[in-house]
Short mmCIF file of C-alpha atoms in Angstrom, two decimals:
data_model
loop_
_atom_site.label_atom_id
_atom_site.label_comp_id
_atom_site.label_asym_id
_atom_site.label_seq_id
_atom_site.Cartn_x
_atom_site.Cartn_y
_atom_site.Cartn_z
CA MET A 2 -113.29 -1.78 -71.88
CA GLN A 3 -113.67 -1.08 -68.16
CA PHE A 4 -112.39 2.16 -66.68
CA VAL A 5 -111.60 3.03 -63.08
CA GLN A 6 -114.03 5.49 -61.55
CA GLY A 7 -113.08 8.40 -59.30
CA PHE A 8 -110.89 10.58 -61.53
CA PRO A 9 -111.55 14.05 -62.97
CA GLN A 10 -113.82 14.12 -66.01
CA GLY A 11 -112.02 13.15 -69.20
CA VAL A 12 -109.34 10.99 -67.54
CA TYR A 13 -109.50 7.29 -68.41
CA VAL A 14 -107.59 4.66 -66.45
CA GLY A 15 -107.65 0.88 -66.65
CA GLN A 16 -105.75 -2.38 -66.95
CA THR A 17 -106.00 -5.20 -69.47
CA ARG A 18 -106.72 -8.77 -68.42
CA VAL A 19 -105.67 -12.23 -69.56
CA HIS A 20 -108.88 -12.47 -71.59
CA HIS A 21 -109.79 -10.27 -74.55
CA GLU A 22 -112.15 -11.02 -77.42
CA GLN A 23 -109.36 -10.32 -79.94
CA THR A 24 -106.82 -12.67 -78.30
CA GLN A 25 -104.81 -14.54 -80.91
CA PRO A 26 -103.98 -18.27 -80.54
CA SER A 27 -100.50 -19.13 -79.35
CA LYS A 28 -98.26 -22.12 -80.11
CA GLN A 29 -96.76 -21.65 -76.64
CA PRO A 30 -99.27 -22.74 -73.96
CA GLU A 31 -97.60 -20.60 -71.27
CA LEU A 32 -98.22 -17.47 -73.37
CA GLN A 33 -101.91 -18.05 -73.95
CA GLY A 34 -103.97 -14.96 -73.32
CA PHE A 35 -103.88 -11.30 -74.28
CA ASN A 36 -100.12 -10.81 -73.96
CA LEU A 37 -98.91 -7.29 -74.81
CA ALA A 38 -95.15 -7.74 -74.23
CA LEU A 39 -92.55 -8.18 -76.95
CA HIS A 40 -89.77 -9.23 -74.56
CA VAL A 41 -91.19 -12.59 -73.42
CA ASN A 42 -90.36 -14.50 -76.62
CA ASP A 43 -93.90 -14.38 -77.93
CA SER A 44 -94.53 -13.99 -81.66
CA ALA A 45 -93.95 -10.32 -82.53
CA ALA A 46 -96.82 -10.44 -85.02
CA ARG A 47 -99.15 -11.82 -82.33
CA VAL A 48 -98.18 -9.11 -79.83
CA GLN A 49 -98.58 -6.35 -82.42
CA THR A 50 -102.02 -7.70 -83.31
CA HIS A 51 -102.97 -7.47 -79.63
CA ARG A 52 -101.62 -3.94 -79.38
CA ILE A 53 -103.58 -2.87 -82.45
CA ALA A 54 -106.72 -4.41 -80.94
CA LEU A 55 -106.16 -2.37 -77.79
CA LEU A 56 -105.66 0.81 -79.81
CA ASN A 57 -108.95 0.06 -81.56
CA ASP A 58 -110.59 -0.19 -78.14
CA PHE A 59 -109.33 3.35 -77.48
CA LYS A 60 -110.61 4.79 -80.76
CA PRO A 61 -114.03 5.88 -79.41
CA TYR A 62 -112.10 8.20 -77.07
CA ALA A 63 -110.09 9.74 -79.95
CA VAL A 64 -106.76 8.29 -78.78
CA ASP A 65 -104.28 8.98 -81.58
CA LYS A 66 -100.95 8.29 -79.83
CA ILE A 67 -99.78 5.41 -77.67
CA THR A 68 -96.40 5.14 -75.92
CA TRP A 69 -94.79 1.90 -74.73
CA MET A 70 -91.46 1.55 -72.93
CA THR A 71 -88.55 -0.82 -72.54
CA GLN A 72 -88.95 -1.27 -68.78
CA THR A 73 -85.84 -1.99 -66.70
CA HIS A 74 -86.86 -1.69 -63.01
CA SER A 75 -85.20 1.73 -63.01
CA THR A 76 -86.26 5.13 -61.66
CA ILE A 77 -86.09 6.82 -65.08
CA CYS A 78 -89.13 8.86 -66.11
CA HIS A 79 -89.81 10.62 -69.43
CA THR A 80 -92.25 13.34 -70.43
CA VAL A 81 -93.72 12.59 -73.85
CA ASN A 82 -96.07 14.99 -75.63
CA GLU A 83 -95.99 15.74 -79.36
CA GLN A 84 -92.66 14.11 -80.17
CA ILE A 85 -92.62 10.78 -81.99
CA THR A 86 -90.22 8.18 -80.58
CA PHE A 87 -89.26 5.61 -83.20
CA ASN A 88 -87.34 3.51 -80.67
CA ALA A 89 -88.95 2.49 -77.41
CA LEU A 90 -87.91 4.73 -74.53
CA VAL A 91 -85.96 3.01 -71.76
CA GLY A 92 -87.27 3.58 -68.25
CA ASP A 93 -90.21 2.96 -65.95
CA GLY A 94 -92.22 6.19 -65.85
CA LEU A 95 -94.12 8.29 -68.36
CA VAL A 96 -95.74 11.72 -68.04
CA THR A 97 -97.88 13.63 -70.53
CA GLN A 98 -99.90 16.82 -70.71
CA ARG A 99 -101.21 15.90 -74.18
CA LYS A 100 -104.81 14.80 -74.64
CA HIS A 101 -105.59 11.60 -76.56
CA HIS A 102 -102.19 10.12 -75.70
CA ALA A 103 -102.25 6.72 -73.97
CA LEU A 104 -99.37 5.95 -71.60
CA MET A 105 -98.74 2.21 -71.17
CA MET A 106 -97.00 0.16 -68.45
CA MET A 107 -96.63 -3.62 -68.55
CA THR A 108 -96.68 -5.78 -65.42
CA ALA A 109 -97.09 -9.35 -64.18
CA ASP A 110 -96.83 -9.02 -60.35
CA CYS A 111 -95.03 -5.66 -60.17
CA LEU A 112 -97.15 -2.66 -59.22
CA PRO A 113 -98.47 -0.22 -61.84
CA VAL A 114 -99.22 3.27 -60.50
CA VAL A 115 -101.20 5.95 -62.33
CA LEU A 116 -101.00 9.60 -61.21
CA VAL A 117 -103.39 12.43 -62.10
CA ASN A 118 -103.41 16.11 -61.15
CA ALA A 119 -106.43 17.86 -59.65
CA GLU A 120 -107.67 19.36 -62.93
CA GLY A 121 -107.18 16.21 -65.02
CA THR A 122 -104.77 18.05 -67.33
CA GLU A 123 -101.65 15.99 -66.60
CA VAL A 124 -101.23 12.25 -66.09
CA ALA A 125 -98.42 9.81 -65.37
CA ASN A 126 -97.96 6.04 -65.45
CA LEU A 127 -95.17 4.12 -63.74
CA HIS A 128 -93.95 0.57 -63.17
CA ALA A 129 -92.94 -0.21 -59.60
CA GLY A 130 -91.39 -3.49 -58.60
CA TRP A 131 -89.74 -3.52 -55.19
CA ARG A 132 -86.49 -2.15 -56.65
CA GLY A 133 -88.25 0.74 -58.32
CA LEU A 134 -90.25 1.54 -55.21
CA ALA A 135 -87.19 1.41 -52.97
CA ASN A 136 -85.03 3.48 -55.30
CA GLY A 137 -87.60 6.23 -55.93
CA ILE A 138 -89.64 5.64 -59.10
CA ILE A 139 -92.71 7.24 -57.49
CA GLU A 140 -90.73 10.22 -56.22
CA ASN A 141 -88.97 10.70 -59.58
CA THR A 142 -92.20 10.53 -61.54
CA ILE A 143 -93.85 13.11 -59.26
CA ALA A 144 -90.79 15.34 -59.71
CA GLU A 145 -91.09 14.98 -63.50
CA MET A 146 -94.68 16.22 -63.49
CA GLN A 147 -95.36 19.93 -64.00
CA SER A 148 -98.20 19.94 -61.46
CA GLU A 149 -98.86 18.19 -58.18
CA PRO A 150 -100.61 14.82 -58.50
CA VAL A 151 -103.67 14.48 -56.30
CA TYR A 152 -105.10 11.16 -57.50
CA ALA A 153 -103.44 7.77 -57.83
CA TRP A 154 -104.57 4.31 -58.86
CA LEU A 155 -102.76 1.12 -57.90
CA GLY A 156 -103.29 -1.62 -60.47
CA ALA A 157 -103.16 -5.36 -59.91
CA ALA A 158 -99.93 -6.59 -58.29
CA ILE A 159 -98.81 -9.48 -56.13
CA SER A 160 -100.39 -9.30 -52.66
CA GLN A 161 -98.51 -9.40 -49.39
CA ASP A 162 -99.40 -13.01 -48.53
CA CYS A 163 -97.76 -14.19 -51.76
CA PHE A 164 -94.71 -11.91 -51.86
CA GLU A 165 -91.89 -13.36 -49.78
CA ILE A 166 -88.69 -11.32 -49.75
CA GLY A 167 -85.35 -11.28 -47.91
CA GLN A 168 -84.12 -9.02 -45.13
CA GLU A 169 -82.19 -6.89 -47.64
CA VAL A 170 -85.42 -5.83 -49.31
CA LYS A 171 -87.01 -4.78 -46.02
CA ASP A 172 -83.83 -2.91 -45.11
CA ALA A 173 -83.86 -1.06 -48.44
CA PHE A 174 -87.24 0.44 -47.56
CA CYS A 175 -86.96 0.90 -43.81
CA SER A 176 -83.56 2.62 -44.00
CA LYS A 177 -85.28 5.28 -46.13
CA TYR A 178 -88.74 5.29 -44.52
CA PRO A 179 -88.59 3.71 -41.01
CA GLU A 180 -92.39 3.93 -40.78
CA LEU A 181 -92.64 1.24 -43.46
CA ASP A 182 -91.75 -1.44 -40.92
CA THR A 183 -95.50 -2.05 -40.65
CA ALA A 184 -95.66 -2.97 -44.37
CA PHE A 185 -93.74 -6.19 -43.65
CA LYS A 186 -94.67 -9.27 -41.68
CA ALA A 187 -92.29 -12.01 -40.61
CA GLY A 188 -91.99 -15.10 -42.74
CA GLU A 189 -91.71 -18.66 -41.51
CA LYS A 190 -88.00 -18.83 -42.40
CA ALA A 191 -85.30 -16.79 -40.68
CA GLY A 192 -84.58 -13.54 -42.50
CA LYS A 193 -87.68 -13.80 -44.65
CA HIS A 194 -90.61 -11.38 -44.71
CA TYR A 195 -93.79 -10.75 -46.66
CA ALA A 196 -93.91 -7.31 -48.27
CA ASP A 197 -97.05 -5.27 -48.93
CA LEU A 198 -96.33 -3.35 -52.15
CA TYR A 199 -99.70 -1.62 -51.92
CA ALA A 200 -99.05 -0.32 -48.39
CA ILE A 201 -95.56 0.82 -49.37
CA ALA A 202 -96.85 2.72 -52.39
CA ARG A 203 -99.71 4.31 -50.43
CA TYR A 204 -97.29 5.57 -47.79
CA ILE A 205 -94.89 7.09 -50.34
CA LEU A 206 -97.75 8.68 -52.26
CA GLN A 207 -99.26 10.20 -49.14
CA GLN A 208 -95.86 11.59 -48.13
CA HIS A 209 -95.89 13.47 -51.43
CA GLY A 210 -99.38 14.93 -51.15
CA VAL A 211 -101.36 12.37 -53.15
CA THR A 212 -104.57 12.37 -51.13
CA HIS A 213 -106.88 10.15 -53.21
CA VAL A 214 -105.37 6.68 -53.68
CA LEU A 215 -107.63 4.17 -55.42
CA GLY A 216 -107.22 0.46 -56.15
CA GLY A 217 -104.74 -1.83 -54.45
CA ASP A 218 -107.21 -4.64 -53.79
CA GLN A 219 -106.22 -7.31 -56.33
CA CYS A 220 -103.63 -10.10 -56.38
CA SER A 221 -102.02 -11.02 -59.68
CA TYR A 222 -100.59 -14.22 -58.16
CA GLN A 223 -103.87 -15.54 -56.76
CA GLN A 224 -106.20 -14.31 -59.54
CA GLN A 225 -104.57 -16.13 -62.43
CA ASP A 226 -107.84 -16.31 -64.36
CA GLU A 227 -107.60 -12.53 -64.71
CA TYR A 228 -103.92 -11.58 -64.51
CA PHE A 229 -100.51 -12.80 -65.59
CA SER A 230 -98.12 -13.68 -62.74
CA TYR A 231 -94.35 -13.96 -63.17
CA ARG A 232 -93.88 -15.48 -59.72
CA CYS A 233 -96.40 -18.18 -60.54
CA GLU A 234 -95.02 -18.92 -64.02
CA ALA A 235 -91.67 -17.40 -65.03
CA LYS A 236 -92.54 -17.54 -68.72
CA THR A 237 -95.82 -15.67 -69.00
CA GLY A 238 -97.42 -12.69 -70.68
CA ARG A 239 -97.89 -9.14 -69.46
CA MET A 240 -100.93 -6.97 -68.79
CA ALA A 241 -100.88 -3.28 -69.61
CA THR A 242 -102.06 -0.48 -67.35
CA PHE A 243 -103.10 2.61 -69.30
CA VAL A 244 -104.07 6.21 -68.74
CA PHE A 245 -105.12 8.91 -71.19
CA MET A 246 -107.03 12.19 -71.30
CA ALA A 247 -109.85 12.65 -73.80
#
């Protein structure tokens, strides 16, 4: 298990990969790898076996609670501490102040963003595709937190050179933040652009006082030996970005 460096002591952040020593075989070639998503028509038993393997990886850090979501490209964020949710929460952001509680976000080209406060006593995890970013998932998650986030980590997402979008997507961002014009470069076709999700997220985070932004140097589309990519293969698995306090 590899963790991202640069956070306050006791905060653990990371992202799963396609490969894991406990990966179960799949009868569906396109779902080979350490898939953690139940919504991609994988075997539920296989996915649960993978999730249990991940929880076992967390055991040395005394993780005793893990929260998954039904993600919908929304701007909905929940705070989850001691309560037990028997049905998966619907939304795209999670916040906790509880130690030993792992917050999970699944992606396969969309951008996972982890937030941490200065003391390492509150953490958040959010899923940001372009819709979520444009509509305010980062802003809503920051507003849900009880303290100001100072640190952020941007997990693996599709890079600008591989992410072609239409004019309406650029307009959705630039009508809200005109300065984000620099996060887009013109495509070869009329009305097409290439969007930099990492640059967009960094700008929004910095506008809200997040001064230490880590990560943002991977490409899920190009690094298919490490990451799942929905744009490359519509039927594919999902990685999970996690954060917890020990």
